[in-house]
């Protein structure tokens, strides 16, 4: 296996890690409007991800940085062609981080309500937009002979990509509901399990349609296996949450995300960004990659740094592993 193939796999792993972790993170943000009945319950939901949400976003920074260094042509075409949607995601992530930090800085109800609205929308919009973005990457976009995107913003809003956006939105919200049931106690835990069941059924219908569409257009034997794993894992997650096995359900919903993202990358390879105008104009792992020397240096750095980051983040989740409930929220306004 060539180093550019290795880095294609590593970037896929980074996106899997990001969607696994930030997926339930986004889901919690959406559930602050759909599940929480009052401000105390909203605080419970936010506190379940309070110690870890910013660490989850490190995976996005690493995936973006790895793409820039390993496949600069891919990075350049992607960020120029998808400028508006990626800028919207970036703004949402910035506002979302500010909302988490500033929400409790003042006791006024209007102040806190406004930041809670911000948390909801800046969780929902990226959860949808990431599906749209990856749907377009897999489907192919208008790339010319100079490896430049020549389409418009509305070319990205096609039925396949929009379905992909609905899949990531519902899947992440389901993932968040399962995480809520795993991390909380009391009535909110019971309601989170009920919400997860309903969300799981909607997710299953949308996901099956999207994955079948993907397989029919670009799939092969390997992607078919990944699709089967995703479908089985999602069914298992729904069954597990129904019988009260929240830990198993969370692991299986995470496996669903991992298998679905793996399927997208399997259907993409050896392309990194197919051209819908001419197959020969597509960006591939070969014509979009950095020099072998650059990839070699990156491999050594990743081999040293990655285990340290994984150990630290695992330790963080272990430290904050206990369940919380409304009884753990202080009576003070902030």
Short mmCIF file of C-alpha atoms in Angstrom, two decimals:
data_model
loop_
_atom_site.label_atom_id
_atom_site.label_comp_id
_atom_site.label_asym_id
_atom_site.label_seq_id
_atom_site.Cartn_x
_atom_site.Cartn_y
_atom_site.Cartn_z
CA UNK A 1 0.00 0.00 0.00
CA UNK A 2 1.36 3.41 -1.00
CA UNK A 3 1.59 6.22 1.55
CA UNK A 4 -1.14 8.24 -0.18
CA UNK A 5 -3.45 5.23 0.22
CA UNK A 6 -2.50 5.03 3.90
CA UNK A 7 -3.34 8.69 4.40
CA UNK A 8 -6.66 8.29 2.63
CA UNK A 9 -7.49 5.58 5.18
CA UNK A 10 -6.25 7.72 8.08
CA UNK A 11 -8.36 10.67 6.98
CA UNK A 12 -11.38 8.35 6.78
CA UNK A 13 -10.63 7.20 10.35
CA UNK A 14 -10.41 10.82 11.52
CA UNK A 15 -13.82 11.60 10.01
CA UNK A 16 -15.26 8.46 11.60
CA UNK A 17 -13.90 9.59 14.98
CA UNK A 18 -15.27 13.09 14.50
CA UNK A 19 -18.76 11.98 13.52
CA UNK A 20 -18.85 9.35 16.29
CA UNK A 21 -17.96 11.89 19.00
CA UNK A 22 -19.37 15.13 17.62
CA UNK A 23 -22.43 13.21 16.43
CA UNK A 24 -23.89 12.72 19.90
CA UNK A 25 -22.57 16.20 20.73
CA UNK A 26 -24.71 17.72 17.97
CA UNK A 27 -27.58 15.44 18.96
CA UNK A 28 -27.54 16.77 22.53
CA UNK A 29 -27.71 20.31 21.18
CA UNK A 30 -30.78 19.47 19.10
CA UNK A 31 -32.40 17.67 22.02
CA UNK A 32 -32.19 20.76 24.23
CA UNK A 33 -35.33 21.88 22.36
CA UNK A 34 -36.93 18.52 21.64
CA UNK A 35 -36.41 16.68 24.93
CA UNK A 36 -35.81 19.14 27.78
CA UNK A 37 -38.96 20.45 29.46
CA UNK A 38 -37.42 23.29 31.46
CA UNK A 39 -34.18 25.17 32.00
CA UNK A 40 -32.90 22.72 34.61
CA UNK A 41 -33.22 19.80 32.17
CA UNK A 42 -31.47 21.84 29.50
CA UNK A 43 -28.62 22.32 31.93
CA UNK A 44 -28.54 18.57 32.53
CA UNK A 45 -28.25 17.90 28.80
CA UNK A 46 -25.56 20.53 28.32
CA UNK A 47 -23.63 19.24 31.33
CA UNK A 48 -23.48 15.72 29.85
CA UNK A 49 -21.19 17.06 27.11
CA UNK A 50 -19.73 20.04 28.98
CA UNK A 51 -16.35 18.41 29.73
CA UNK A 52 -15.88 16.83 26.29
CA UNK A 53 -17.49 18.89 23.49
CA UNK A 54 -14.38 20.95 22.73
CA UNK A 55 -12.18 17.84 22.72
CA UNK A 56 -14.53 16.23 20.20
CA UNK A 57 -13.92 19.10 17.78
CA UNK A 58 -10.19 18.37 17.77
CA UNK A 59 -10.98 15.49 15.42
CA UNK A 60 -12.33 17.96 12.86
CA UNK A 61 -9.24 20.15 13.11
CA UNK A 62 -7.02 17.12 12.69
CA UNK A 63 -9.01 15.82 9.71
CA UNK A 64 -8.84 19.23 8.03
CA UNK A 65 -5.14 19.62 8.77
CA UNK A 66 -4.36 16.11 7.54
CA UNK A 67 -6.27 16.76 4.31
CA UNK A 68 -4.39 20.04 3.77
CA UNK A 69 -1.00 18.39 4.29
CA UNK A 70 -1.58 15.02 2.60
CA UNK A 71 -3.89 16.05 -0.25
CA UNK A 72 -3.47 19.81 -0.88
CA UNK A 73 -5.30 19.65 -4.24
CA UNK A 74 -8.29 18.01 -2.57
CA UNK A 75 -8.26 20.59 0.21
CA UNK A 76 -8.04 23.51 -2.22
CA UNK A 77 -10.83 22.32 -4.51
CA UNK A 78 -13.06 21.28 -1.61
CA UNK A 79 -12.79 24.55 0.30
CA UNK A 80 -13.13 26.73 -2.78
CA UNK A 81 -16.08 24.80 -4.21
CA UNK A 82 -17.88 24.30 -0.88
CA UNK A 83 -16.94 27.71 0.46
CA UNK A 84 -20.41 28.88 1.54
CA UNK A 85 -21.60 25.68 3.27
CA UNK A 86 -18.25 25.17 5.00
CA UNK A 87 -18.20 28.81 6.08
CA UNK A 88 -21.70 28.34 7.51
CA UNK A 89 -20.52 25.27 9.43
CA UNK A 90 -17.49 27.19 10.73
CA UNK A 91 -19.62 30.11 11.92
CA UNK A 92 -21.99 27.67 13.65
CA UNK A 93 -19.12 25.93 15.44
CA UNK A 94 -17.71 29.27 16.62
CA UNK A 95 -21.08 30.54 17.87
CA UNK A 96 -21.80 27.15 19.45
CA UNK A 97 -18.59 27.23 21.46
CA UNK A 98 -19.31 30.78 22.62
CA UNK A 99 -22.86 29.76 23.58
CA UNK A 100 -21.64 26.92 25.79
CA UNK A 101 -19.22 29.25 27.58
CA UNK A 102 -21.40 32.37 27.84
CA UNK A 103 -24.82 30.90 28.55
CA UNK A 104 -24.36 30.78 32.34
CA UNK A 105 -22.35 34.00 32.69
CA UNK A 106 -25.44 36.06 33.51
CA UNK A 107 -28.62 35.10 35.41
CA UNK A 108 -31.16 36.92 33.22
CA UNK A 109 -33.68 34.57 31.60
CA UNK A 110 -33.57 36.33 28.23
CA UNK A 111 -29.76 36.08 28.12
CA UNK A 112 -29.80 32.34 28.80
CA UNK A 113 -32.72 31.70 26.44
CA UNK A 114 -30.94 33.41 23.55
CA UNK A 115 -27.82 31.31 24.03
CA UNK A 116 -29.96 28.17 24.27
CA UNK A 117 -31.51 29.04 20.91
CA UNK A 118 -27.97 29.42 19.56
CA UNK A 119 -26.95 25.99 20.88
CA UNK A 120 -29.95 24.38 19.18
CA UNK A 121 -29.49 25.97 15.75
CA UNK A 122 -25.71 25.72 15.71
CA UNK A 123 -26.04 22.01 16.45
CA UNK A 124 -28.82 21.31 13.94
CA UNK A 125 -27.32 23.19 10.99
CA UNK A 126 -23.86 21.53 10.99
CA UNK A 127 -25.44 18.11 11.60
CA UNK A 128 -27.43 18.60 8.40
CA UNK A 129 -24.73 20.36 6.38
CA UNK A 130 -22.07 17.67 6.93
CA UNK A 131 -24.37 15.13 5.30
CA UNK A 132 -24.96 17.47 2.37
CA UNK A 133 -21.22 18.04 1.96
CA UNK A 134 -20.27 14.36 2.02
CA UNK A 135 -23.18 13.49 -0.21
CA UNK A 136 -21.80 15.82 -2.86
CA UNK A 137 -18.25 14.54 -2.44
CA UNK A 138 -19.36 10.96 -3.05
CA UNK A 139 -21.82 11.82 -5.84
CA UNK A 140 -19.34 14.02 -7.68
CA UNK A 141 -19.33 17.72 -8.45
CA UNK A 142 -18.49 19.96 -11.40
CA UNK A 143 -14.68 19.89 -11.55
CA UNK A 144 -12.99 21.04 -14.75
CA UNK A 145 -9.72 20.00 -16.40
CA UNK A 146 -7.81 22.43 -14.14
CA UNK A 147 -9.08 20.60 -11.02
CA UNK A 148 -11.25 23.57 -10.10
CA UNK A 149 -14.90 23.56 -9.01
CA UNK A 150 -17.00 25.35 -11.63
CA UNK A 151 -20.48 24.72 -10.24
CA UNK A 152 -22.64 26.97 -8.08
CA UNK A 153 -24.03 26.82 -4.57
CA UNK A 154 -27.41 25.47 -5.66
CA UNK A 155 -25.71 22.59 -7.54
CA UNK A 156 -24.87 21.25 -4.08
CA UNK A 157 -28.55 21.14 -3.09
CA UNK A 158 -29.44 18.04 -5.09
CA UNK A 159 -31.81 15.29 -3.85
CA UNK A 160 -29.04 12.80 -3.01
CA UNK A 161 -27.06 15.30 -0.93
CA UNK A 162 -30.18 16.64 0.82
CA UNK A 163 -31.13 13.08 1.75
CA UNK A 164 -27.61 12.66 3.11
CA UNK A 165 -28.15 15.75 5.23
CA UNK A 166 -31.38 14.35 6.68
CA UNK A 167 -29.60 11.08 7.44
CA UNK A 168 -26.78 12.73 9.40
CA UNK A 169 -29.23 14.99 11.23
CA UNK A 170 -31.49 12.15 12.36
CA UNK A 171 -28.62 9.73 13.00
CA UNK A 172 -26.73 12.22 15.15
CA UNK A 173 -29.89 13.13 17.06
CA UNK A 174 -30.60 9.44 17.67
CA UNK A 175 -26.97 8.99 18.78
CA UNK A 176 -27.44 11.94 21.15
CA UNK A 177 -30.67 10.54 22.59
CA UNK A 178 -28.94 7.24 23.31
CA UNK A 179 -26.03 9.09 24.93
CA UNK A 180 -28.51 11.05 27.05
CA UNK A 181 -30.11 7.84 28.30
CA UNK A 182 -26.63 6.53 29.09
CA UNK A 183 -25.50 9.63 30.99
CA UNK A 184 -28.60 10.72 32.93
CA UNK A 185 -30.88 9.48 35.70
CA UNK A 186 -34.54 10.02 36.48
CA UNK A 187 -37.39 11.09 34.24
CA UNK A 188 -35.18 12.64 31.58
CA UNK A 189 -33.46 9.28 31.10
CA UNK A 190 -36.80 7.54 30.55
CA UNK A 191 -37.91 10.17 28.03
CA UNK A 192 -34.57 9.99 26.25
CA UNK A 193 -35.06 6.25 25.73
CA UNK A 194 -38.54 6.84 24.29
CA UNK A 195 -37.23 9.59 22.04
CA UNK A 196 -34.38 7.35 20.88
CA UNK A 197 -36.86 4.67 19.80
CA UNK A 198 -38.83 7.08 17.63
CA UNK A 199 -35.71 8.72 16.22
CA UNK A 200 -34.19 5.32 15.54
CA UNK A 201 -37.09 4.24 13.36
CA UNK A 202 -37.00 7.47 11.33
CA UNK A 203 -33.22 7.16 11.01
CA UNK A 204 -33.50 3.56 9.84
CA UNK A 205 -35.87 4.47 6.99
CA UNK A 206 -33.81 7.44 5.80
CA UNK A 207 -30.47 5.67 6.19
CA UNK A 208 -31.57 2.59 4.32
CA UNK A 209 -32.72 4.69 1.38
CA UNK A 210 -29.49 6.72 1.31
CA UNK A 211 -27.18 3.71 1.64
CA UNK A 212 -29.03 1.76 -1.04
CA UNK A 213 -28.82 4.76 -3.36
CA UNK A 214 -25.09 5.05 -2.67
CA UNK A 215 -24.52 1.35 -3.27
CA UNK A 216 -26.49 1.39 -6.51
CA UNK A 217 -24.53 4.35 -7.89
CA UNK A 218 -20.95 3.66 -6.80
CA UNK A 219 -20.83 0.54 -4.67
CA UNK A 220 -18.87 -2.70 -4.85
CA UNK A 221 -18.47 -5.76 -2.65
CA UNK A 222 -16.57 -3.96 0.11
CA UNK A 223 -19.06 -1.11 0.34
CA UNK A 224 -21.90 -3.65 0.41
CA UNK A 225 -20.34 -5.29 3.48
CA UNK A 226 -19.97 -1.89 5.17
CA UNK A 227 -23.61 -1.09 4.37
CA UNK A 228 -24.75 -4.38 5.85
CA UNK A 229 -22.77 -3.69 9.03
CA UNK A 230 -24.33 -0.22 9.29
CA UNK A 231 -27.87 -1.54 8.87
CA UNK A 232 -27.41 -4.42 11.34
CA UNK A 233 -25.76 -2.13 13.89
CA UNK A 234 -28.59 0.42 13.63
CA UNK A 235 -31.24 -2.26 14.12
CA UNK A 236 -29.25 -3.60 17.06
CA UNK A 237 -29.02 -0.12 18.60
CA UNK A 238 -32.80 0.30 18.38
CA UNK A 239 -33.43 -3.12 19.94
CA UNK A 240 -30.85 -2.48 22.67
CA UNK A 241 -32.38 0.85 23.70
CA UNK A 242 -35.83 -0.74 23.75
CA UNK A 243 -34.73 -3.39 26.26
CA UNK A 244 -32.81 -0.87 28.35
CA UNK A 245 -29.26 -1.81 27.37
CA UNK A 246 -28.07 1.76 26.88
CA UNK A 247 -24.36 0.99 26.77
CA UNK A 248 -24.82 -1.54 23.99
CA UNK A 249 -27.13 0.82 22.16
CA UNK A 250 -24.57 3.62 22.25
CA UNK A 251 -21.81 1.32 21.03
CA UNK A 252 -24.01 0.08 18.18
CA UNK A 253 -25.19 3.56 17.17
CA UNK A 254 -21.53 4.54 17.05
CA UNK A 255 -20.81 1.46 14.96
CA UNK A 256 -23.58 2.56 12.59
CA UNK A 257 -21.88 5.91 12.08
CA UNK A 258 -18.48 4.27 11.62
CA UNK A 259 -19.74 1.74 9.07
CA UNK A 260 -21.76 4.32 7.14
CA UNK A 261 -18.80 6.72 6.87
CA UNK A 262 -16.52 3.81 5.93
CA UNK A 263 -18.96 2.90 3.17
CA UNK A 264 -18.82 6.44 1.77
CA UNK A 265 -15.02 6.38 1.67
CA UNK A 266 -15.01 2.90 0.13
CA UNK A 267 -17.29 4.04 -2.68
CA UNK A 268 -15.09 7.13 -3.12
CA UNK A 269 -11.69 5.39 -3.40
CA UNK A 270 -9.44 5.84 -5.38
CA UNK A 271 -11.05 9.22 -6.01
CA UNK A 272 -11.06 11.88 -3.35
CA UNK A 273 -13.37 14.20 -5.28
CA UNK A 274 -14.99 12.83 -8.45
CA UNK A 275 -15.80 15.12 -11.37
CA UNK A 276 -19.34 14.91 -12.68
CA UNK A 277 -18.20 16.55 -15.94
CA UNK A 278 -15.48 14.11 -16.95
CA UNK A 279 -14.17 11.12 -15.04
CA UNK A 280 -10.62 11.93 -16.16
CA UNK A 281 -10.82 15.31 -14.40
CA UNK A 282 -11.49 13.72 -11.01
CA UNK A 283 -9.16 14.27 -8.08
CA UNK A 284 -7.62 10.97 -6.96
CA UNK A 285 -5.33 9.82 -4.18
CA UNK A 286 -2.53 9.95 -6.75
CA UNK A 287 -2.95 13.30 -8.49
CA UNK A 288 -4.11 15.19 -5.37
CA UNK A 289 -1.47 13.99 -2.89
CA UNK A 290 1.64 15.63 -1.50
CA UNK A 291 5.14 14.38 -2.24
CA UNK A 292 6.24 10.99 -0.83
CA UNK A 293 8.72 12.74 1.48
CA UNK A 294 5.97 14.94 2.97
CA UNK A 295 3.76 11.91 3.53
CA UNK A 296 6.64 10.05 5.16
CA UNK A 297 7.30 12.86 7.65
CA UNK A 298 3.56 13.10 8.39
CA UNK A 299 3.38 9.36 9.04
CA UNK A 300 6.15 9.53 11.65
CA UNK A 301 4.51 12.52 13.38
CA UNK A 302 1.09 10.85 13.38
CA UNK A 303 2.54 7.62 14.74
CA UNK A 304 3.97 9.46 17.74
CA UNK A 305 1.20 11.98 18.48
CA UNK A 306 -1.96 9.96 17.79
CA UNK A 307 -1.63 7.42 20.66
CA UNK A 308 -1.03 10.27 23.13
CA UNK A 309 -4.17 12.11 21.99
CA UNK A 310 -6.26 8.93 22.11
CA UNK A 311 -5.07 8.10 25.63
CA UNK A 312 -5.76 11.60 26.89
CA UNK A 313 -9.26 11.77 25.41
CA UNK A 314 -10.09 8.27 26.71
CA UNK A 315 -8.97 9.35 30.16
CA UNK A 316 -11.23 12.43 29.95
CA UNK A 317 -14.29 10.29 29.21
CA UNK A 318 -13.36 7.93 32.04
CA UNK A 319 -13.10 10.78 34.56
CA UNK A 320 -16.52 12.17 33.58
CA UNK A 321 -18.25 8.80 33.21
CA UNK A 322 -20.89 9.16 35.96
CA UNK A 323 -24.57 9.82 35.31
CA UNK A 324 -26.15 13.15 36.22
CA UNK A 325 -29.70 14.33 36.82
CA UNK A 326 -31.71 17.35 37.85
CA UNK A 327 -30.77 16.75 41.49
CA UNK A 328 -27.16 17.53 40.61
CA UNK A 329 -28.00 21.01 39.30
CA UNK A 330 -27.51 23.74 41.87
CA UNK A 331 -30.44 26.00 42.70
CA UNK A 332 -28.41 29.11 41.87
CA UNK A 333 -29.14 30.76 38.54
CA UNK A 334 -25.51 30.38 37.46
#
